[in-house]
Structure formats: C-alpha cells, structure tokens
C-alpha cells in the first residue's frame, strides 16, 4: 500500500518536471561546452563541386537628370528631350541631326559644313544651339518687345516660347504666328505647331542668350 502511494506521488511529479523543462528551458549557455578546440574543421569546397547561386544580371544604372527648373539649362534640356530625347548621335527620318535636330542648311548658316563631324561632336552641337538661338533672338528682337506678356490664341507669349518655336520652324514662322494673332500656325513634318512649342516651352530664363545677327560656331 505504501509503495503504491509513493508511486502515485512520484509519477505526477516527474511528469510536471519534464513539462517544466520543455516550457522553460535553461537559456544560460556554457561556452566551454560548445568549444571547437581540437576539432579539424575545413570549410573549403573545390570549385567544381561548389553550389554557387547564379548572380543576377546587373541592370544598367539609371542616371536621373537633376531638376533644372526654369533655368536656361532647363530650357535646353527640355527642348533637346522633345527633339531627340537628348541623343547627340541620332538622325531622324527627315535627315535632321543630333540632340537639337539641326537641318544641314541651318548648320551652314551658322558655320558648320561637315554634318558627320557635327553629329560626332557633342560640344559642337551645344555651340550650334547657342549660335542659332542668338540669331533667332536678333531676328525676333522687335517681336519680343512687342508681344511678350500678351496672350495670343490662348497662349501667354514668352521669350523662351518664341525661341523654342523659332528653333522648330524658323524665326519667320514665329513672326507670322504672332502678327496674325495665331491665324498662321506653321506645323512641321510631324504635325508639331508653332503654338505648341510656344506653350510647351514658355517661362524659361533665356536672358543668357545675347541677340547676335551674325552668330556662328567657332570650332
């Protein structure tokens, strides 16, 4: 009888003890118990059997152009992106060249006679843009004084809008648009109009451009 009582006490106690160990393990670790001292460990694997995960193909880094606002640099880059997506080395279906899409006759007017040299030379293209803008500003100087600040065909006239439209269609077409109060609205081969450029490129700071009747590119 006594043995049975002891058995009935010990068994439940042992079960409770095991449950307590499972629920509340001893979290203190003795570093000596886990030492690798004296063991020969070699983690080098020959290259012919190594399981190496393939490296994903590196994507081309995307370079973001800083926000240039309504500065002159902003004007140039916005216009260039519309013309060619900023590509110095492109030629369109009508034969217009480079970042700013110059025609060969326009290039001759500003002193560039070798289209291939022009297409391969970004610095020359930037100089050509400045020279052509200077010529256009001189041609449009009276119209700039007369029309800037006015609204024509629902568009507020600005100097930068006029220069952009002159780059697209020539200063003469801009004069016709302004003096006809929007009735004469030239469109290029792609259907892009003077009024569209006047609106899209309005409000930039183009005071950097000095009007020059005979501006040419110096190579």
PDB file of N, CA and C in Angstrom, residues 52-56:
ATOM      1  N   UNK A  52      27.098  27.234 -56.262  1.00  0.00           N
ATOM      2  CA  UNK A  52      27.083  28.690 -56.248  1.00  0.00           C
ATOM      3  C   UNK A  52      25.814  29.178 -56.935  1.00  0.00           C
ATOM      4  N   UNK A  53      25.096  30.020 -56.231  1.00  0.00           N
ATOM      5  CA  UNK A  53      23.860  30.572 -56.803  1.00  0.00           C
ATOM      6  C   UNK A  53      24.219  31.555 -57.906  1.00  0.00           C
ATOM      7  N   UNK A  54      23.620  31.459 -59.080  1.00  0.00           N
ATOM      8  CA  UNK A  54      23.951  32.367 -60.177  1.00  0.00           C
ATOM      9  C   UNK A  54      23.696  33.811 -59.773  1.00  0.00           C
ATOM     10  N   UNK A  55      24.611  34.687 -60.192  1.00  0.00           N
ATOM     11  CA  UNK A  55      24.451  36.109 -59.910  1.00  0.00           C
ATOM     12  C   UNK A  55      23.510  36.709 -60.940  1.00  0.00           C
ATOM     13  N   UNK A  56      22.504  37.411 -60.474  1.00  0.00           N
ATOM     14  CA  UNK A  56      21.544  38.031 -61.396  1.00  0.00           C
ATOM     15  C   UNK A  56      22.253  39.048 -62.258  1.00  0.00           C
TER      16      UNK A  56
END
